[in-house]
mmCIF file of C-alpha atoms in Angstrom:
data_model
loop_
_atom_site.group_PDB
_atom_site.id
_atom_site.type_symbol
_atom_site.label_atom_id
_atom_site.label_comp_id
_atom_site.label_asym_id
_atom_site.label_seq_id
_atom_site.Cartn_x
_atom_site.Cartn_y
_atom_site.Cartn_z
ATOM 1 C CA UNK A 5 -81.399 -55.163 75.673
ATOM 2 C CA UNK A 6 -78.375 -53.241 77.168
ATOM 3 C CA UNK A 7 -79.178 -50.489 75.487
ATOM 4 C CA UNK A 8 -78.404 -46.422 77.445
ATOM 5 C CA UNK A 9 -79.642 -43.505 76.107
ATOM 6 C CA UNK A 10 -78.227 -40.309 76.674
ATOM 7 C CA UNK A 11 -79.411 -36.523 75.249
ATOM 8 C CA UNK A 12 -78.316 -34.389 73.829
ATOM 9 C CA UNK A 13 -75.446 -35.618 71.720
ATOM 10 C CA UNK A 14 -73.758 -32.599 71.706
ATOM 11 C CA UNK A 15 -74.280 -29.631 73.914
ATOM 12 C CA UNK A 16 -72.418 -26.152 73.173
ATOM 13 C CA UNK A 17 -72.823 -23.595 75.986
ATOM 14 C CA UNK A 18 -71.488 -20.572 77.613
ATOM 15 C CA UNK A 19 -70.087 -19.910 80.992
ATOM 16 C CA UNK A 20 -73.085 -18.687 82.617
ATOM 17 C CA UNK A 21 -76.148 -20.650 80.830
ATOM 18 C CA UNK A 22 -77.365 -23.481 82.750
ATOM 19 C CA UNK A 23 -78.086 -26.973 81.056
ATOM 20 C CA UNK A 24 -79.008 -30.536 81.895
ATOM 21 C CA UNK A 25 -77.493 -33.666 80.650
ATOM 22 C CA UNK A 26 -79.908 -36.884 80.686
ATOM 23 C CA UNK A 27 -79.297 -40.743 80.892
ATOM 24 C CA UNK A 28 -81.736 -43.557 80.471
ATOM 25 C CA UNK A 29 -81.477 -47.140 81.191
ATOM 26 C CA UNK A 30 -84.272 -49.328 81.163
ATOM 27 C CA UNK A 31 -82.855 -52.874 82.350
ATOM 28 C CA UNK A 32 -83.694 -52.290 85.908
ATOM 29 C CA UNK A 33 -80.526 -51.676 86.839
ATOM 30 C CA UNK A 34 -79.770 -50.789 90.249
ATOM 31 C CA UNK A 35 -76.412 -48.118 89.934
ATOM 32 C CA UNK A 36 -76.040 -45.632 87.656
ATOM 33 C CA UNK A 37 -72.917 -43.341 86.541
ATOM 34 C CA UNK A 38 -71.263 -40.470 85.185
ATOM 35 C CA UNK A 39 -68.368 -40.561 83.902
ATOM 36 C CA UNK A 40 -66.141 -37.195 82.003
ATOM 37 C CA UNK A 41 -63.409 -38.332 79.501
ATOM 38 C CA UNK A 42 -61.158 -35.727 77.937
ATOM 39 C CA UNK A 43 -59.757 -36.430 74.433
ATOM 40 C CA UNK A 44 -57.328 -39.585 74.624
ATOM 41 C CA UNK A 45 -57.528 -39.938 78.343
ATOM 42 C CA UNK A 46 -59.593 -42.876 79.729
ATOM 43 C CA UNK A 47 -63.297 -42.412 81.635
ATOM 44 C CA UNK A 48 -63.005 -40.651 84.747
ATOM 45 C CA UNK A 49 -65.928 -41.822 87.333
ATOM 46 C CA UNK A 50 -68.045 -38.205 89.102
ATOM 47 C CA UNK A 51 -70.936 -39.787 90.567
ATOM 48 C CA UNK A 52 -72.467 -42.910 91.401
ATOM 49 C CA UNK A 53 -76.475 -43.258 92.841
ATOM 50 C CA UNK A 54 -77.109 -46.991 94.152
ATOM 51 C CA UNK A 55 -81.009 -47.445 94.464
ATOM 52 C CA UNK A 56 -81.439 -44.207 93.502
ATOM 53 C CA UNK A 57 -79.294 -42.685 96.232
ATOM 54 C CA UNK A 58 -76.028 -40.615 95.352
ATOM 55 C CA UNK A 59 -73.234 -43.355 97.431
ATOM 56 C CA UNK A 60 -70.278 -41.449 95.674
ATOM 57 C CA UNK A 61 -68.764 -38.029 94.847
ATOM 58 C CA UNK A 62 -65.324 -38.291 93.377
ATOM 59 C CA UNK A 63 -64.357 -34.633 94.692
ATOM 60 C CA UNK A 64 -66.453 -33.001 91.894
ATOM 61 C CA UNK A 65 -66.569 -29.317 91.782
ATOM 62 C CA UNK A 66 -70.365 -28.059 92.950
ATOM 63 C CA UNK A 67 -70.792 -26.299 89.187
ATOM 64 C CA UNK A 68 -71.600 -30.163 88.577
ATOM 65 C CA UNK A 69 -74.684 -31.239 90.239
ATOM 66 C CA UNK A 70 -76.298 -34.902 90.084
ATOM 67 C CA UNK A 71 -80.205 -36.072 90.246
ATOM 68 C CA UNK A 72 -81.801 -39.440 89.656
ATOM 69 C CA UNK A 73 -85.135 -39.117 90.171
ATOM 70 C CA UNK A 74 -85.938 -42.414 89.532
ATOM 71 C CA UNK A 75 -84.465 -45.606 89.074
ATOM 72 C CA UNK A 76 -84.168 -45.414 85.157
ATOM 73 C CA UNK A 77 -83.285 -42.148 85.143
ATOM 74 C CA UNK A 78 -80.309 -39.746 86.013
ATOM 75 C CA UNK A 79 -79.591 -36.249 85.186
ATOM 76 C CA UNK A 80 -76.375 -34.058 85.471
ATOM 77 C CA UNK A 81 -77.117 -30.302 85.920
ATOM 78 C CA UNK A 82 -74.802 -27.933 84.713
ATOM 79 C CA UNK A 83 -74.217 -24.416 85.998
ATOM 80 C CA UNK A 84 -71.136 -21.568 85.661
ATOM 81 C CA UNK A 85 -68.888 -24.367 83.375
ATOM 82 C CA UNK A 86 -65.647 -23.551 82.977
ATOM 83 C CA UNK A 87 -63.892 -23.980 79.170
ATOM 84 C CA UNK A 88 -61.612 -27.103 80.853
ATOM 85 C CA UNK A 89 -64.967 -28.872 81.396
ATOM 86 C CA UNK A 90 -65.477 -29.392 77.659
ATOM 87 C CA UNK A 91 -65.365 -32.918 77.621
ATOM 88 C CA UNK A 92 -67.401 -36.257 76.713
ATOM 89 C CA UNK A 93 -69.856 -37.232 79.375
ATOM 90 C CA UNK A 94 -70.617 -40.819 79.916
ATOM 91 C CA UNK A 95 -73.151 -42.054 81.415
ATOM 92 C CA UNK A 96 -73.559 -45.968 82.616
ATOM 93 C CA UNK A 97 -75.404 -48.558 84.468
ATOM 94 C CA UNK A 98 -74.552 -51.807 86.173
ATOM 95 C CA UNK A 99 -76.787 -54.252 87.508
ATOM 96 C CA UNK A 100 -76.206 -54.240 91.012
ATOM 97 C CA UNK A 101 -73.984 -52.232 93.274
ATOM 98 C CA UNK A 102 -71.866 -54.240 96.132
ATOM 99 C CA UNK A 103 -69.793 -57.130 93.731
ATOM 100 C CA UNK A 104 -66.708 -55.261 91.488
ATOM 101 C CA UNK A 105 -68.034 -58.128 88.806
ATOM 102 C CA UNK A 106 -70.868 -56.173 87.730
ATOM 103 C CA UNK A 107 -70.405 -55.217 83.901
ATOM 104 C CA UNK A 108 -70.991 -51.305 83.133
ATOM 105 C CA UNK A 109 -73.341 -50.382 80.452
ATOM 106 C CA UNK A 110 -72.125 -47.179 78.483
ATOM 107 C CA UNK A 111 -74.449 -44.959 76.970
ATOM 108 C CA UNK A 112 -73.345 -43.287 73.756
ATOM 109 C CA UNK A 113 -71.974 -39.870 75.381
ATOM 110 C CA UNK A 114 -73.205 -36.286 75.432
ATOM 111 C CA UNK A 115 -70.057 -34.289 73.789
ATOM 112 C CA UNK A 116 -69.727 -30.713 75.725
ATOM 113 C CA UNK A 117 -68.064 -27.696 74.427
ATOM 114 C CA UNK A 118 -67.979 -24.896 77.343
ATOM 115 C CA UNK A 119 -67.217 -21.160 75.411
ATOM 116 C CA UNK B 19 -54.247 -50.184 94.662
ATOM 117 C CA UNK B 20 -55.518 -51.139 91.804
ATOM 118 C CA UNK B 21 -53.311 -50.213 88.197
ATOM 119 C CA UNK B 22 -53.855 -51.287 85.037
ATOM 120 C CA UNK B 23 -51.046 -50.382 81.835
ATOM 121 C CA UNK B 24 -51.641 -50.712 78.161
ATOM 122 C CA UNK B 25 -48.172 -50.130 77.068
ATOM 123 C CA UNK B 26 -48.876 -49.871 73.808
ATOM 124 C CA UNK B 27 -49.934 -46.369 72.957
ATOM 125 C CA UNK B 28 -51.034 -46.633 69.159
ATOM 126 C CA UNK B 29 -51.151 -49.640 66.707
ATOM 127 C CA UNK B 30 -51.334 -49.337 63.188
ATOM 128 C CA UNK B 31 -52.176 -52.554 60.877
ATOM 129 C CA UNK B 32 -53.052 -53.640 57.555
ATOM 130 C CA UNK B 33 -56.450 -54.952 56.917
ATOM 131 C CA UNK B 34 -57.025 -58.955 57.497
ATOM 132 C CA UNK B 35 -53.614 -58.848 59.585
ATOM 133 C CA UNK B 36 -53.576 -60.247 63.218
ATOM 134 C CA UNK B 37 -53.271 -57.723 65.559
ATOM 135 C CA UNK B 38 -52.827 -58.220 69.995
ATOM 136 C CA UNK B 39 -53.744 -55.203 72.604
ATOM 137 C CA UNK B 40 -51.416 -56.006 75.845
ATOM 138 C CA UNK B 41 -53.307 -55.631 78.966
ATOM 139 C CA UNK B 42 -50.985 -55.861 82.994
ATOM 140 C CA UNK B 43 -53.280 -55.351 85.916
ATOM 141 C CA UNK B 44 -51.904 -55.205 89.564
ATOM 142 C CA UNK B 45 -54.162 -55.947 92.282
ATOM 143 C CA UNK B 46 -54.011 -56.821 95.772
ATOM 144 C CA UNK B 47 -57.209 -58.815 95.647
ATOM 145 C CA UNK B 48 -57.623 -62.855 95.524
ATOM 146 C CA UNK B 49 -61.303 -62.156 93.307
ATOM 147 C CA UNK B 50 -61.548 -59.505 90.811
ATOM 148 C CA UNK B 51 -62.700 -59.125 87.599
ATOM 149 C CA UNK B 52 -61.329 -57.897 84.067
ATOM 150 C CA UNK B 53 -63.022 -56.452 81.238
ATOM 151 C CA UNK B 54 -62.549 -55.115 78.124
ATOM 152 C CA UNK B 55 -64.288 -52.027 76.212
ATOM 153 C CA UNK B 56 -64.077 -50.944 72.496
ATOM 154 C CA UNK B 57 -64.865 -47.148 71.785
ATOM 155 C CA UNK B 58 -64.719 -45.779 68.577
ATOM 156 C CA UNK B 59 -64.738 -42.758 67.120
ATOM 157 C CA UNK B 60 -68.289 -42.307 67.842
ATOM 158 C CA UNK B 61 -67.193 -42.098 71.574
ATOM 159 C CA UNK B 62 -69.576 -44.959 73.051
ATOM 160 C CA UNK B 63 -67.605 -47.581 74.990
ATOM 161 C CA UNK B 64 -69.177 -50.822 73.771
ATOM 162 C CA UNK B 65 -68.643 -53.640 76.190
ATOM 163 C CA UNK B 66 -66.669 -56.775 74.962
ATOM 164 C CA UNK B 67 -65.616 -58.849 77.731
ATOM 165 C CA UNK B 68 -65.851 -59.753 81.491
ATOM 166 C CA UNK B 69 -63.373 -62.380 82.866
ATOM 167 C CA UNK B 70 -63.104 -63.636 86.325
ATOM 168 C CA UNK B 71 -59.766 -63.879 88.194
ATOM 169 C CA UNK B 72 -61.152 -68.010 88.793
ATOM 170 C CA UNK B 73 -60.965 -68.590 85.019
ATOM 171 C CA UNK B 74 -58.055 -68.645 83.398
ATOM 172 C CA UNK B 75 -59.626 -70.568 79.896
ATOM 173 C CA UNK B 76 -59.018 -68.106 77.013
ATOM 174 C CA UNK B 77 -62.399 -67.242 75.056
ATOM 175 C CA UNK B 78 -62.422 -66.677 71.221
ATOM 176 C CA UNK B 79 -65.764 -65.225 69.879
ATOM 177 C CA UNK B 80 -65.788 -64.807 66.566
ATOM 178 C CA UNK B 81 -62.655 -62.870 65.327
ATOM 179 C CA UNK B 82 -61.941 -61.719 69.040
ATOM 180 C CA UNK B 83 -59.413 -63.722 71.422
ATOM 181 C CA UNK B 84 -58.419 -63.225 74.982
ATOM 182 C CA UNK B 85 -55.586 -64.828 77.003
ATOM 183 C CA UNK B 86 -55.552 -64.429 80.956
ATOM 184 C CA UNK B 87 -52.406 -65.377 82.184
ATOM 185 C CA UNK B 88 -52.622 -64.868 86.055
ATOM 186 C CA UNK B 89 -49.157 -66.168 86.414
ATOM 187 C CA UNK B 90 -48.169 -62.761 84.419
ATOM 188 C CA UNK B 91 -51.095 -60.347 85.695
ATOM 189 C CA UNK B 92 -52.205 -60.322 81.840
ATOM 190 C CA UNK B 93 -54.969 -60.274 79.731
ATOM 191 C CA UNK B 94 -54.250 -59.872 76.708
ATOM 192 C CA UNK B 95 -56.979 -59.535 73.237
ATOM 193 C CA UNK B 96 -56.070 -60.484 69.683
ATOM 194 C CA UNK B 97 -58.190 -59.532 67.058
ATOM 195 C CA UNK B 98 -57.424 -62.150 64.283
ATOM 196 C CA UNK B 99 -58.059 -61.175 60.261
ATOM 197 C CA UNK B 100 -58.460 -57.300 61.349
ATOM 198 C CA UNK B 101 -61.088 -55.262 59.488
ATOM 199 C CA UNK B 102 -61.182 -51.372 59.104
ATOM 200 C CA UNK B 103 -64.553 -51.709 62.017
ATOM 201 C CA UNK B 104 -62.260 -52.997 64.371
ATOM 202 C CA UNK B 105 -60.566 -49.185 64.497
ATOM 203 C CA UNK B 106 -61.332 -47.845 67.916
ATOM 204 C CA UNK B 107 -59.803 -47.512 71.268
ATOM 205 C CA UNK B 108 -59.834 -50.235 73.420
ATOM 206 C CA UNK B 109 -59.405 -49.817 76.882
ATOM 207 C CA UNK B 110 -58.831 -53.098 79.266
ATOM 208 C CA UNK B 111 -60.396 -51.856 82.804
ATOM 209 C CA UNK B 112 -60.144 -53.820 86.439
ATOM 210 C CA UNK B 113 -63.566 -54.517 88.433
ATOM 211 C CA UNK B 114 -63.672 -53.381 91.748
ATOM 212 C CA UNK B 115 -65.571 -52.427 94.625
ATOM 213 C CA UNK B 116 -66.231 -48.778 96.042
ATOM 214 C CA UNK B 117 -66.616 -47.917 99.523
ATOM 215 C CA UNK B 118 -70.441 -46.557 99.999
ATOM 216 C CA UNK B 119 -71.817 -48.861 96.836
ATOM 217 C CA UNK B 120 -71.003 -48.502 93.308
ATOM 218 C CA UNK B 121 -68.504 -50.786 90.926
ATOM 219 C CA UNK B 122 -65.061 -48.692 90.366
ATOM 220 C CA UNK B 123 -63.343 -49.509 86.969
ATOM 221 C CA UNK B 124 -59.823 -48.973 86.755
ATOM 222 C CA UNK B 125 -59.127 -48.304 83.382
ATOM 223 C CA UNK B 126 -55.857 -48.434 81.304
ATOM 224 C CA UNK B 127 -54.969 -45.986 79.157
ATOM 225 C CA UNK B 128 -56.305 -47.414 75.964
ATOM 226 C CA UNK B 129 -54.746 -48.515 73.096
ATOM 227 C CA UNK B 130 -55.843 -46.700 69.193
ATOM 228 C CA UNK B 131 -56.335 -49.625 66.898
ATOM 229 C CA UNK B 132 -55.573 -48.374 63.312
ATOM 230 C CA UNK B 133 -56.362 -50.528 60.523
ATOM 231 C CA UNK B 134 -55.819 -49.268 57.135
ATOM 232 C CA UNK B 135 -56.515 -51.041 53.719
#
């Protein structure tokens, strides 16, 4: 089963609500991701936890804010969006953390529209 | 650095026609690690392939091809006898390793796969 879930599908908010994006994996995988992907632009990584532990922070802005609080599990918290963060999140999972073979799971993508 | 380049922008095709996505990766590394995602409109990127930089057979499964051709950095997927399902974006992505843990994909810029009837 490769299977990761993500909720909501699509999340429409304003500039100063707060919301939570969530990502599931249940193959005991060991690093998770997010990922944001504008329209026809490839994945762009965020965030990645190994073992549960946040090892990297592509320079995202602090309105973005990871948690995994366990190891199937990781959330993205969202706080004072701007419009240019509409975007597809991505979320993904990959077996193990130190050999660039691992393969990365995609889940199916919460869609975000920031008014 | 890692780059990868999918020159090919958009392709448009009749159904049951042959169709290739062109895939050039640069890499300083001696081991690394190629894959290839499909994502269509529904916007989940559905793993198709991983292929290591040791093996350089090409691997059909089912109506899918790939050719790695180290000698010309490519790796390159033909979808023979192409079906309106096969419509997506495919993106060809390099494996690699970040510093503080976590696998970095490169990705290319995709190439949209139109197939009409």
């Amino acid at each position: 089963d490769t299977e990761v879930t993500q909720t909501p599908k699509h999340l429409v908010m304003g500039m100063t609500n707060k919301k939570s994006l969530k990502c599931e994996q249940h193959m005991g995988h060991r690093a998770m991701y997010w990922y944001k992907q504008k329209a026809k632009k490839p994945p762009e990584l965020m965030f990645v936890y190994s073992y549960e532990k946040l090892s990297i922070n592509e320079s995202v802005p602090s309105r973005f804010s990871p948690e995994c609080p366990n190891s199937s599990l990781l959330n993205l918290h969202l706080h004072a969006l701007q419009p240019e963060d509409s975007a597809l999140y991505l979320c993904a999972s990959s077996q193990d953390v130190d050999r660039g073979s691992e393969t990365q799971y995609f889940g199916p993508g919460t869609r975000l529209l920031v008014l | 650095a890692q780059k990868v380049t999918q020159a090919q922008t958009e392709i448009s095709v009749v159904e049951k026609e042959d169709v290739t996505l062109d895939c050039v990766y640069e890499t300083r590394d001696t081991t690394y690690y190629l894959f290839w995602y499909k994502q269509p409109p529904s916007g989940e990127l559905v793993f198709l392939i991983r292929r290591n930089s040791f093996d350089e057979q090409n691997e059909i499964s089912g109506r899918y091809s790939w050719n790695f051709q180290k000698s010309t950095s490519s790796f390159n997927f033909t979808i023979t006898a192409s079906q309106v399902v096969d419509s997506a974006v495919y993106f060809c992505a390099l494996g690699g390793i970040l510093t503080g843990g976590g696998n970095k994909l490169t990705f290319g810029t995709g190439t949209q796969l139109k197939v009409e009837l």
